[in-house]
mmCIF file of C-alpha atoms in Angstrom:
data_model
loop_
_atom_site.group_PDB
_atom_site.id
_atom_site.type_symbol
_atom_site.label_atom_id
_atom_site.label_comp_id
_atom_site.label_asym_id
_atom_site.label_seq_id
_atom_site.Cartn_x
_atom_site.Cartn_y
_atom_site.Cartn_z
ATOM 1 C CA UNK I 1 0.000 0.000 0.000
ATOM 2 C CA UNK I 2 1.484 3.441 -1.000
ATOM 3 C CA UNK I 3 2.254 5.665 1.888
ATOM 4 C CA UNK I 4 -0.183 8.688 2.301
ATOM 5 C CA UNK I 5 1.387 12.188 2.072
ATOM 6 C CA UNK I 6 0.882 14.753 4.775
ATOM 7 C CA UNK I 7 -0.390 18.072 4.008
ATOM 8 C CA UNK I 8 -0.508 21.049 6.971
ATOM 9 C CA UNK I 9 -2.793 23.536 6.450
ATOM 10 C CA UNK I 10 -2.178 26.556 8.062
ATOM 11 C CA UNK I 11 -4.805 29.653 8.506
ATOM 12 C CA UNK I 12 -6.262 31.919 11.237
ATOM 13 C CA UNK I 13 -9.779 31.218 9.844
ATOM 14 C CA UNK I 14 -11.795 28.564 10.831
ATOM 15 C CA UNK I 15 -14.081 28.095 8.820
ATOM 16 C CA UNK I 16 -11.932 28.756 6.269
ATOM 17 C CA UNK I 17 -9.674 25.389 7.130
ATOM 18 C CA UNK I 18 -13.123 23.627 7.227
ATOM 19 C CA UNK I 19 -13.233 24.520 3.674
ATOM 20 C CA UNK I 20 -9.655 23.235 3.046
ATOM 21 C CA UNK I 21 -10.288 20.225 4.162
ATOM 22 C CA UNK I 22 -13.397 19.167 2.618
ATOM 23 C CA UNK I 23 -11.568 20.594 -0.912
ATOM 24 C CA UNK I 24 -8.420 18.540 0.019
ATOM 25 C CA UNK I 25 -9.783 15.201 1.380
ATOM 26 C CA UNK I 26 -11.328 14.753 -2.413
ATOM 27 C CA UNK I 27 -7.592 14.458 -3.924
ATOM 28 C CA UNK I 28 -7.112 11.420 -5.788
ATOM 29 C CA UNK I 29 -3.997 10.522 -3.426
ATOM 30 C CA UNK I 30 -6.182 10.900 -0.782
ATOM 31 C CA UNK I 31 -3.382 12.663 1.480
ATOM 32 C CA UNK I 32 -3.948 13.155 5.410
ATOM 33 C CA UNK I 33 -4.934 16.602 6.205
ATOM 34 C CA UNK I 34 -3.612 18.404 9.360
ATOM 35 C CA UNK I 35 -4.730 21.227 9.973
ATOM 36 C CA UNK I 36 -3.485 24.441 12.637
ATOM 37 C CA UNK I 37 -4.901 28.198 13.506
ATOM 38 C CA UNK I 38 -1.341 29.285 14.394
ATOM 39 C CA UNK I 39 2.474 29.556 13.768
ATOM 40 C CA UNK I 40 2.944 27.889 16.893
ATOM 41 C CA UNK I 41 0.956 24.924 16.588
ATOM 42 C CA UNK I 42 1.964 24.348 12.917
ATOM 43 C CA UNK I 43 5.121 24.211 13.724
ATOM 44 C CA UNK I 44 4.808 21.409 16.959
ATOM 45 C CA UNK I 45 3.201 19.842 14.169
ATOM 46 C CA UNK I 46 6.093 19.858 11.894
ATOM 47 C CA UNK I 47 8.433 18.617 14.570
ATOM 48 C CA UNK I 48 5.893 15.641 15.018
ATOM 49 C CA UNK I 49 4.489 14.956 12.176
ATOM 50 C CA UNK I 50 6.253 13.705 8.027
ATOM 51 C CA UNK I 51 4.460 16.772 6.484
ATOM 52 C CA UNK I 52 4.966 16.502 3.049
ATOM 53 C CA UNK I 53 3.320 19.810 1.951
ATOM 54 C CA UNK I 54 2.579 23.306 3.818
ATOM 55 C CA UNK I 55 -0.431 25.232 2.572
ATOM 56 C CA UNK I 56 0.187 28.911 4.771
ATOM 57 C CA UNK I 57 -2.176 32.095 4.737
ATOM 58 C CA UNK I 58 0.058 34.964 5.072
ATOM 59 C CA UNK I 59 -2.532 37.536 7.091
ATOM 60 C CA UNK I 60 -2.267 36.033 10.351
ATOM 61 C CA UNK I 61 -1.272 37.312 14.206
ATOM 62 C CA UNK I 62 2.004 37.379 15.630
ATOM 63 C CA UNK I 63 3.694 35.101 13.423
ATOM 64 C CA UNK I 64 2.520 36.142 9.793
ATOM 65 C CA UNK I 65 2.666 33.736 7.052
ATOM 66 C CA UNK I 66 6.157 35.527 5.361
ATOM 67 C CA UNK I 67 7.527 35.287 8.954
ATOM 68 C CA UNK I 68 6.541 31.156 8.861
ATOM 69 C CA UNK I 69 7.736 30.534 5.452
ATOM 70 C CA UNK I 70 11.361 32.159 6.442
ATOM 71 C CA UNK I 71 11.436 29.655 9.294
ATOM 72 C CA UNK I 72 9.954 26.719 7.207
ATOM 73 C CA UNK I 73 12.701 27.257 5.127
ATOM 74 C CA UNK I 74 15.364 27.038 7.430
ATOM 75 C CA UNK I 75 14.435 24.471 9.547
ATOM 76 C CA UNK I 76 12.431 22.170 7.320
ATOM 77 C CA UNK I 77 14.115 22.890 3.970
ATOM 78 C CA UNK I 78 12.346 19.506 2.037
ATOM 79 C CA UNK I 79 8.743 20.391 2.768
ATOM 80 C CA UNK I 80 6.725 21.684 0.287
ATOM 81 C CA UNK I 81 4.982 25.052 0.568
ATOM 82 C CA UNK I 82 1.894 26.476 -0.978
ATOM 83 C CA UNK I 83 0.568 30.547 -0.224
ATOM 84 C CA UNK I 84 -3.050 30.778 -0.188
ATOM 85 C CA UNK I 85 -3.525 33.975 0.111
ATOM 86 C CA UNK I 86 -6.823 36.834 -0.004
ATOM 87 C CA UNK I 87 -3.793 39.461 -0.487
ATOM 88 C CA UNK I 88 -3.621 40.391 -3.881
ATOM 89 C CA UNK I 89 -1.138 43.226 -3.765
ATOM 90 C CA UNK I 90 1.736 41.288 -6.202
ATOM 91 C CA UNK I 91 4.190 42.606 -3.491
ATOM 92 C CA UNK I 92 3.483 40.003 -1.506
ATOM 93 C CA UNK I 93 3.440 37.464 -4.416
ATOM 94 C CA UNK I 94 7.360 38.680 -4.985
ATOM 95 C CA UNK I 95 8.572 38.424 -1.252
ATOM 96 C CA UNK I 96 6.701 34.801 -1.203
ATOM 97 C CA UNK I 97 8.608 33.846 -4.508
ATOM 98 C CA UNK I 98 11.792 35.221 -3.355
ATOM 99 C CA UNK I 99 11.180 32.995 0.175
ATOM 100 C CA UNK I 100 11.455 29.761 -2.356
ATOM 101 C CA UNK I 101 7.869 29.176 -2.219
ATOM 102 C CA UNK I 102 6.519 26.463 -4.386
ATOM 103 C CA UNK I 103 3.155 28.312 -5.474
ATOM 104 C CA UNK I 104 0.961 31.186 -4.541
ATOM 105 C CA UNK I 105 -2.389 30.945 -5.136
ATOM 106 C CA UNK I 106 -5.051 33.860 -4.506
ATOM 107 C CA UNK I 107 -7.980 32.442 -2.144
ATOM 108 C CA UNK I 108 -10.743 33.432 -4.417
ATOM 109 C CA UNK I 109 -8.656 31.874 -7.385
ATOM 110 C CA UNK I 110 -8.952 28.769 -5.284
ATOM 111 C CA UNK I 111 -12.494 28.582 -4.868
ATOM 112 C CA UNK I 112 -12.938 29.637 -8.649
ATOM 113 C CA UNK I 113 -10.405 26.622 -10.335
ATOM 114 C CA UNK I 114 -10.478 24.106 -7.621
ATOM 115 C CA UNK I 115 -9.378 20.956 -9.805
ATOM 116 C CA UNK I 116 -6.346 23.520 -11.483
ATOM 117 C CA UNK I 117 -5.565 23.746 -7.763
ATOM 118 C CA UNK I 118 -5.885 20.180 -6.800
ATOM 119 C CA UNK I 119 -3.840 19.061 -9.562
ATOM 120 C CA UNK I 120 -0.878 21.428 -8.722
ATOM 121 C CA UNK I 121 -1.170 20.121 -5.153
ATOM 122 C CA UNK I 122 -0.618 16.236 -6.386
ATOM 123 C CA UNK I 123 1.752 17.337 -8.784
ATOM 124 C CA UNK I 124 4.042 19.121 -5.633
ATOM 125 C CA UNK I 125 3.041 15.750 -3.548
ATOM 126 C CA UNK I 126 4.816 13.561 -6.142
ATOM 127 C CA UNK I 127 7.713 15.518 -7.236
ATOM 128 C CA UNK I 128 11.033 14.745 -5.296
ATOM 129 C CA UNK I 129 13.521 16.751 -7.105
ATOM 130 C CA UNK I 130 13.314 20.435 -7.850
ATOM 131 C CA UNK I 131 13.922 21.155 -11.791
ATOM 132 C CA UNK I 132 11.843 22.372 -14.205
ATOM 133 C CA UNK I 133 9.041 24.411 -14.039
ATOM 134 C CA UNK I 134 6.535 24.092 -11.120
ATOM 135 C CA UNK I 135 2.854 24.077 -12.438
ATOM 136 C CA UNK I 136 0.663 21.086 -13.228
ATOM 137 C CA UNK I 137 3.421 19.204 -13.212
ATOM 138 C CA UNK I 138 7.026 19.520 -13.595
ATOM 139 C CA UNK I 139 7.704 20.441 -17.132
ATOM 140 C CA UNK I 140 9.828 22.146 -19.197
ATOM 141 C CA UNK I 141 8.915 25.647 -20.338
ATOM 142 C CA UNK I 142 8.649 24.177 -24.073
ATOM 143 C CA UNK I 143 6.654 21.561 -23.014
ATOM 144 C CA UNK I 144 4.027 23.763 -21.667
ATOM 145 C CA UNK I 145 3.997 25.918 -24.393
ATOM 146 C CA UNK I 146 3.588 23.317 -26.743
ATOM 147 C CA UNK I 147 0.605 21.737 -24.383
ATOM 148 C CA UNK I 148 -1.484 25.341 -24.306
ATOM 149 C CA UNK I 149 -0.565 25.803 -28.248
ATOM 150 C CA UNK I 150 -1.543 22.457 -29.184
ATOM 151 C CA UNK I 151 -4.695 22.432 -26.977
ATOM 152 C CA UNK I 152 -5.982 25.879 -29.149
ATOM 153 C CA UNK I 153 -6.039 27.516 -25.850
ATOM 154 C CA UNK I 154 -6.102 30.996 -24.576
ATOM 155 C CA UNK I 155 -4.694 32.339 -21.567
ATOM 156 C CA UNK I 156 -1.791 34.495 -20.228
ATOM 157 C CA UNK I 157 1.632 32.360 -18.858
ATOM 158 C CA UNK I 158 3.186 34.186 -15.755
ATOM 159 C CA UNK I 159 6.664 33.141 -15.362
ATOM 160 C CA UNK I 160 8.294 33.217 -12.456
ATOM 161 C CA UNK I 161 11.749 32.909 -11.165
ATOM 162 C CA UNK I 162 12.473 34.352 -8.097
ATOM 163 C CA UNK I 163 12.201 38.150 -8.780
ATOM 164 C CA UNK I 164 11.977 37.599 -12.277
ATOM 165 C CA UNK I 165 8.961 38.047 -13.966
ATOM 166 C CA UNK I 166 8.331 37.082 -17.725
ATOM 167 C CA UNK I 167 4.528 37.004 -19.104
ATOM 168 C CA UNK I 168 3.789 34.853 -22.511
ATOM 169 C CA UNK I 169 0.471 35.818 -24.338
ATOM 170 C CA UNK I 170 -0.967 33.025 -26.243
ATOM 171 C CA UNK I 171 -4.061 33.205 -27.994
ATOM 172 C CA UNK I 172 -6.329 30.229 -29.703
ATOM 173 C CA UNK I 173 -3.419 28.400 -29.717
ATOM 174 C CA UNK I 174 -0.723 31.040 -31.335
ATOM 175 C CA UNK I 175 1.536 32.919 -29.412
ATOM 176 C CA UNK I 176 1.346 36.470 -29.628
ATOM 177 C CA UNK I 177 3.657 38.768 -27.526
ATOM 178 C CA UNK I 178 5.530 38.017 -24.611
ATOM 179 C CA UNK I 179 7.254 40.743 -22.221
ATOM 180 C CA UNK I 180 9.856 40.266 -19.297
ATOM 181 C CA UNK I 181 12.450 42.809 -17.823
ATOM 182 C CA UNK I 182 13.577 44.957 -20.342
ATOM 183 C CA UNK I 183 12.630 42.992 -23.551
ATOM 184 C CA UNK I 184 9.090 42.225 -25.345
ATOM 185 C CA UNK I 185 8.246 39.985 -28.494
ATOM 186 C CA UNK I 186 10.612 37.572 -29.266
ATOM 187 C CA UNK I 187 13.599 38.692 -27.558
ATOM 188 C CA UNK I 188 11.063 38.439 -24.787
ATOM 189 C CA UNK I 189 10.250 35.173 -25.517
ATOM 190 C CA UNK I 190 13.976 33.234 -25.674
ATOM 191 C CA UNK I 191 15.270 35.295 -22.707
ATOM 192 C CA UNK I 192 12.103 33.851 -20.093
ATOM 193 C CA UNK I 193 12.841 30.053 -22.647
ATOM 194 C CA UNK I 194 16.327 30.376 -21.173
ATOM 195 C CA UNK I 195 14.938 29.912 -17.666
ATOM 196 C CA UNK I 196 15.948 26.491 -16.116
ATOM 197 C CA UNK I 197 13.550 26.596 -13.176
ATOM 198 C CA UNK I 198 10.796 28.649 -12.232
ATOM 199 C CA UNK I 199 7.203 28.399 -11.412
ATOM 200 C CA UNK I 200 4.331 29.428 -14.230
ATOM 201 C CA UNK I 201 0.566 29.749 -13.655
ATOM 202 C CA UNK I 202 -2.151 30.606 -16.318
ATOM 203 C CA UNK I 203 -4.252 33.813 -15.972
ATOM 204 C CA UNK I 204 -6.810 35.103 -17.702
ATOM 205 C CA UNK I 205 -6.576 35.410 -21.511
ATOM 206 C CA UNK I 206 -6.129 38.731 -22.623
ATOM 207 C CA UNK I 207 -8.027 38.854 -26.095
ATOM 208 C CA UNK I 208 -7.304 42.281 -26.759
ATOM 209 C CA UNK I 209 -3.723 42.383 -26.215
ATOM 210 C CA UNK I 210 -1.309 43.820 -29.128
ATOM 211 C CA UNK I 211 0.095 41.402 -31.538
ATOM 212 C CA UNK I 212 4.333 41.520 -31.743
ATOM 213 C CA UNK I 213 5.101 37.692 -32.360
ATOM 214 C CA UNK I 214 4.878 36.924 -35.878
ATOM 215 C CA UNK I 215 6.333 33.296 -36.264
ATOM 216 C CA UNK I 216 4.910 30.314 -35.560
ATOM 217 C CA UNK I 217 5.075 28.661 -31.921
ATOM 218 C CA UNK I 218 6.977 25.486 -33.606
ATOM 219 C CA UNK I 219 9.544 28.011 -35.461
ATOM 220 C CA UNK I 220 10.433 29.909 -32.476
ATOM 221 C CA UNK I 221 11.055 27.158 -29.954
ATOM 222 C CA UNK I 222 13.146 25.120 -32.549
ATOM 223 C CA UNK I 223 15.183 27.999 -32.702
ATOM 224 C CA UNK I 224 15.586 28.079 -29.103
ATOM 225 C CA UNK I 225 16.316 24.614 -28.730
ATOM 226 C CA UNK I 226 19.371 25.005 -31.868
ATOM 227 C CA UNK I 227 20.782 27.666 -29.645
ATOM 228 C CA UNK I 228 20.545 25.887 -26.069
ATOM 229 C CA UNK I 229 22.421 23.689 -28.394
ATOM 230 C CA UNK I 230 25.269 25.460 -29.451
ATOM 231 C CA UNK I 231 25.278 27.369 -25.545
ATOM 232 C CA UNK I 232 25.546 23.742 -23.873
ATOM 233 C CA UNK I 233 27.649 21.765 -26.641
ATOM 234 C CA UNK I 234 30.270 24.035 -27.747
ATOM 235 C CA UNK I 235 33.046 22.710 -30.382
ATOM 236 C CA UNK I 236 36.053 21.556 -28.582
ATOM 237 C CA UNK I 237 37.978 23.749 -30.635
ATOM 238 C CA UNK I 238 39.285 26.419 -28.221
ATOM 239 C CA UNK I 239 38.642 29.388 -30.440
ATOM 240 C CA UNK I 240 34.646 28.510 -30.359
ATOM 241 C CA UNK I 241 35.188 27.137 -26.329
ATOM 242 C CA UNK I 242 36.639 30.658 -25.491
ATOM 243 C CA UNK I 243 34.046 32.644 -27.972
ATOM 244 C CA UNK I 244 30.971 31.253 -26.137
ATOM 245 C CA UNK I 245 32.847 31.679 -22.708
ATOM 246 C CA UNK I 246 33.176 35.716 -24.189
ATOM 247 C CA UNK I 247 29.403 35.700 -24.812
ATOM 248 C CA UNK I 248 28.740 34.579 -21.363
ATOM 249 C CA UNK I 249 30.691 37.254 -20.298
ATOM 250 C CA UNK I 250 29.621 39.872 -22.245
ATOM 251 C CA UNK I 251 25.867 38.849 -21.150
ATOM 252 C CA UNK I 252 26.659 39.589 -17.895
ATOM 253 C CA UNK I 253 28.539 42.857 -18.574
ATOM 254 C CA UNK I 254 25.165 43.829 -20.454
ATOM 255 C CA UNK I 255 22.891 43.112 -17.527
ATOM 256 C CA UNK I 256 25.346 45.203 -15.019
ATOM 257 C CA UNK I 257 24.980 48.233 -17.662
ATOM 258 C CA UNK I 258 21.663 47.932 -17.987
ATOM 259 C CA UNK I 259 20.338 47.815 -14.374
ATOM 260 C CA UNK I 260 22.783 50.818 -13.544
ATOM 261 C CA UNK I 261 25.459 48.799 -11.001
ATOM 262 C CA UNK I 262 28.765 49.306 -10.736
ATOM 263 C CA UNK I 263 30.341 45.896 -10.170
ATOM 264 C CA UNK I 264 29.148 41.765 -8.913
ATOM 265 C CA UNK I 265 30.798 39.491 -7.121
ATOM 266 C CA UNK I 266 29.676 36.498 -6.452
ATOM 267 C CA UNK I 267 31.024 33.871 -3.738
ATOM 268 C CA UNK I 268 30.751 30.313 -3.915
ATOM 269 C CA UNK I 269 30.818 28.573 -0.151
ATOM 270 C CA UNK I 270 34.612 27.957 1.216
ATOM 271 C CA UNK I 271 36.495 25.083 -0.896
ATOM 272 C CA UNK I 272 34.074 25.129 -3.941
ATOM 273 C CA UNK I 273 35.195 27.266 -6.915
ATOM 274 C CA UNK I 274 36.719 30.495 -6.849
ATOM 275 C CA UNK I 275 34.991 33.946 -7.261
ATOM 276 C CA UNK I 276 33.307 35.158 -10.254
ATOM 277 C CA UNK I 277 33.343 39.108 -10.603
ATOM 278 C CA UNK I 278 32.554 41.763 -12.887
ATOM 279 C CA UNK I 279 33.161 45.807 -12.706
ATOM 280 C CA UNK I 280 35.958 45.500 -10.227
ATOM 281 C CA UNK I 281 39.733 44.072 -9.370
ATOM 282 C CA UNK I 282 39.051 44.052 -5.351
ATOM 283 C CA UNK I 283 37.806 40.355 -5.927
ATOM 284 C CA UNK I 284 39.340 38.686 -2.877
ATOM 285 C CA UNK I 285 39.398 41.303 -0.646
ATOM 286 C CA UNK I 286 35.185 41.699 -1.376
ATOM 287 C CA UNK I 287 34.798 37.937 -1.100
ATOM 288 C CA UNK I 288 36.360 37.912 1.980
ATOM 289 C CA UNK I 289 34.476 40.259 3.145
ATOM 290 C CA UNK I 290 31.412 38.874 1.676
ATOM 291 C CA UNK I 291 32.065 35.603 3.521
ATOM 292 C CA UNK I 292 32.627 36.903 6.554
ATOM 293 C CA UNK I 293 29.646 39.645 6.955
ATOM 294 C CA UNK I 294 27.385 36.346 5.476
ATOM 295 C CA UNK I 295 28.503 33.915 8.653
ATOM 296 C CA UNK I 296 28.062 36.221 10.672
ATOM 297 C CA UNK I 297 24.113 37.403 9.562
ATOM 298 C CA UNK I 298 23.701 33.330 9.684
ATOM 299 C CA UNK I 299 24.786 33.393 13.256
ATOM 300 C CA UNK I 300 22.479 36.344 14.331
ATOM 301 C CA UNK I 301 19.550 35.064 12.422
ATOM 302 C CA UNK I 302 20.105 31.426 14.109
ATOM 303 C CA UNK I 303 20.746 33.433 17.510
ATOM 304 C CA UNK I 304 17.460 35.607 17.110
ATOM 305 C CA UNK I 305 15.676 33.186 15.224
ATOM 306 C CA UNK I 306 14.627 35.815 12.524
ATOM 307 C CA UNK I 307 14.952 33.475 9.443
ATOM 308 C CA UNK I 308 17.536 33.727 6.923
ATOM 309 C CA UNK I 309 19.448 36.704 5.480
ATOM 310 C CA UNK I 310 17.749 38.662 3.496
ATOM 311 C CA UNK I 311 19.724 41.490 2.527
ATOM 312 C CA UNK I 312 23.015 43.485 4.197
ATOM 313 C CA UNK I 313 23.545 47.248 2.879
ATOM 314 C CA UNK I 314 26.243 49.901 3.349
ATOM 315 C CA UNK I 315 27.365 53.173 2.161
ATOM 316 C CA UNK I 316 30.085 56.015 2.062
ATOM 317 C CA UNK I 317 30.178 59.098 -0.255
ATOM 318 C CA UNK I 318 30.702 57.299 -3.053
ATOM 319 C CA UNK I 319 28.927 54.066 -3.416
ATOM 320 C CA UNK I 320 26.539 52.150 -1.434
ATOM 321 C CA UNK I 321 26.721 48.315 -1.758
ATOM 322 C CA UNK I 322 24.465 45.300 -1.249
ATOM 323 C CA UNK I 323 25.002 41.685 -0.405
ATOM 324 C CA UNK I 324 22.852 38.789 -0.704
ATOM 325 C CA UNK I 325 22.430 35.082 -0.527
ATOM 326 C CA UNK I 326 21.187 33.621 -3.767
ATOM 327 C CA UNK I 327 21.556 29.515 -3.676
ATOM 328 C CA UNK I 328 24.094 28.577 -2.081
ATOM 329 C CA UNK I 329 26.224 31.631 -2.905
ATOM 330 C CA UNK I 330 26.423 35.327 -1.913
ATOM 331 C CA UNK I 331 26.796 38.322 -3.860
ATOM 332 C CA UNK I 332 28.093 42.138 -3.371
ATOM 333 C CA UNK I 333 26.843 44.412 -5.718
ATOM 334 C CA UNK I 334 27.826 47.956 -5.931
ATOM 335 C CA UNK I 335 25.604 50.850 -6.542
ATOM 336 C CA UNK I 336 26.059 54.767 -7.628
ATOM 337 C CA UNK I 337 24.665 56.687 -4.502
ATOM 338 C CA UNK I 338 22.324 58.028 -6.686
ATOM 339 C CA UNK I 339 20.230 55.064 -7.099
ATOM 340 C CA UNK I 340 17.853 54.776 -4.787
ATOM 341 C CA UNK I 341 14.914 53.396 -5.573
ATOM 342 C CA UNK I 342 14.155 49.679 -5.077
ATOM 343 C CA UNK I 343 17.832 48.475 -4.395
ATOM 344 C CA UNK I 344 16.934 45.314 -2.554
ATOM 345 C CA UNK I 345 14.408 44.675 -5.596
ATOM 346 C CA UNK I 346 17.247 45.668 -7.990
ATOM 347 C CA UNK I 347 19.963 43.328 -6.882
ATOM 348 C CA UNK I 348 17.773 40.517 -6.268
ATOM 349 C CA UNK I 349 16.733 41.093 -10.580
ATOM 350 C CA UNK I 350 19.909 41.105 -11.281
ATOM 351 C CA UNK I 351 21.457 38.511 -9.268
ATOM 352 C CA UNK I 352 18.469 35.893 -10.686
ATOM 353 C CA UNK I 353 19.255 37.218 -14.296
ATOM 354 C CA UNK I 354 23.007 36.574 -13.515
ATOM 355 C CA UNK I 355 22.290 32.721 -13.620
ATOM 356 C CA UNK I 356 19.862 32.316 -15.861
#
């Protein structure tokens, strides 16, 4: 007999986890539902209890469902999580994202698509390793493009990955614009394909939106798929090894223009690979430092139990910088004093578009 999954449901609202449960005790798997009305007693639970899958509010007292997630994170790292949310200010949507939340689902989005929902649940209850695209099922972005194109459909991709945001506009089976940071159409298009991981969900279709893409869905992604090609098998020859290793490079130059910073670095743990930095020649003295400011947030955070890191920032007269864990590395980026606006939301973009 196959083992049942556990799934924690966690929500202020009673009658709202009433509702939960009666949705979730229908799923095929037929998982055990647990359910808890606080922080507190969801986490007992997961001390006690092989939860498989988390499904958190985030409006909640004293403990608030970002505050949960940080320590879910941390001290359960291979449980699944879920936001069900009534928030719908995409703020929140971003900071759960950037947590390394699974999906985030509106409430009333719930209650509208309730077997869309269900089926992203089972597909999060039988995945054990986290690549490709988190959705229905996990997937690679060409397969569900091909799936919605081939099905005639008509909806609105969101694309997520972390911070990132890329939006794909398909419509009775043709896609017709896409848009992500800084691009739209079809440089749009094979900069979100690129993506390794992320998490999509379908929105409303948008009948009325402007048309930019021109080519057919089948044209575009086998062009996509010829240069993944050439990016991942280069010719041994070390003229064409070192010409897609200056492409690389220049990429990265390109996004450090283009978001306004002045240099990167960014610092593999101790004993695994050496620094990788753009924009400036301090590159061991600013991984040291990197490392050592990093250990020492870890510490604090463990001390205060406050989560993990976040974000560290300083300044002088003439630059403020940032630093950052991203994976299982951390990264410095320098700023102009004169930007301002957004610089947590800023580095995190182009930290995520420094791996993609």
């Amino acid at each position: 007999m196959d083992k049942r999954h556990k799934i924690l449901v966690l929500d202020d609202d009673s009658d709202w986890l009433a509702l939960c449960r009666d949705l979730l005790t229908a799923v095929p798997s037929r998982p055990e539902i647990l359910t808890a009305n606080t922080a507190k007693r969801a986490l007992a639970l997961l001390e006690t209890e092989s939860v498989r899958l988390l499904i958190c509010d985030l409006k909640m007292p004293r403990i608030d469902g970002l505050q949960m997630l940080a320590i879910v994170r941390r001290q359960f790292p291979d449980v699944r999580t879920i936001v069900l949310s009534g928030l719908e200010d995409e703020s929140y949507r971003s900071r759960a994202y950037a947590l390394g939340v699974d999906l985030f689902w509106l409430k009333t989005e719930m209650q509208r698509n309730s077997k869309l929902f269900t089926e992203c649940l089972e597909s999060l209850l039988g995945r054990d390793q986290d690549v490709g695209f988190r959705g229905i099922q996990s997937k690679s972005l060409m397969d569900i493009i091909q799936m919605e194109c081939l099905s005639r459909s008509s909806t609105v991709l969101r694309i997520t990955r972390g911070p990132l945001v890329a939006k794909l506009w398909i419509q009775d089976g043709e896609l017709i614009d896409a848009e992500t940071e800084g691009a739209r159409g079809e440089a749009a298009f094979q900069r979100a394909l690129a993506w390794k991981t992320g998490t999509f969900e379908n929105l409303p279709a948008e009948p009325e939106r402007e048309r930019t893409i021109q080519k057919p869905i089948n044209a575009l992604l086998l062009e996509s798929a010829q240069n993944m090609d050439e990016a991942i098998n280069p010719s041994e020859e070390p003229d064409l090894v070192e010409s897609a290793s200056h492409r690389k490079t220049m990429w990265k130059l390109s996004q450090l223009t283009r978001e306004g910073a002045d240099f990167v670095v960014a610092v593999p743990p101790e004993g695994q690979g050496e620094p990788e930095a753009l924009g400036t020649q301090s590159v061991a003295a600013f991984s040291q430092w990197t490392r050592h400011t990093a250990e020492i947030a870890r510490r604090l955070g463990d001390r205060l139990e406050a989560g993990p890191l976040l974000h560290v920032t300083g300044h002088n007269q003439e630059r403020q910088v940032l630093m950052l864990a991203h994976g299982d590395r951390a990264f410095l980026i320098g700023w102009p004093t004169e930007v301002t606006e957004n610089l947590p939301e800023k580095s995190r973009k182009l930290v995520a578009s420094w791996d993609s």
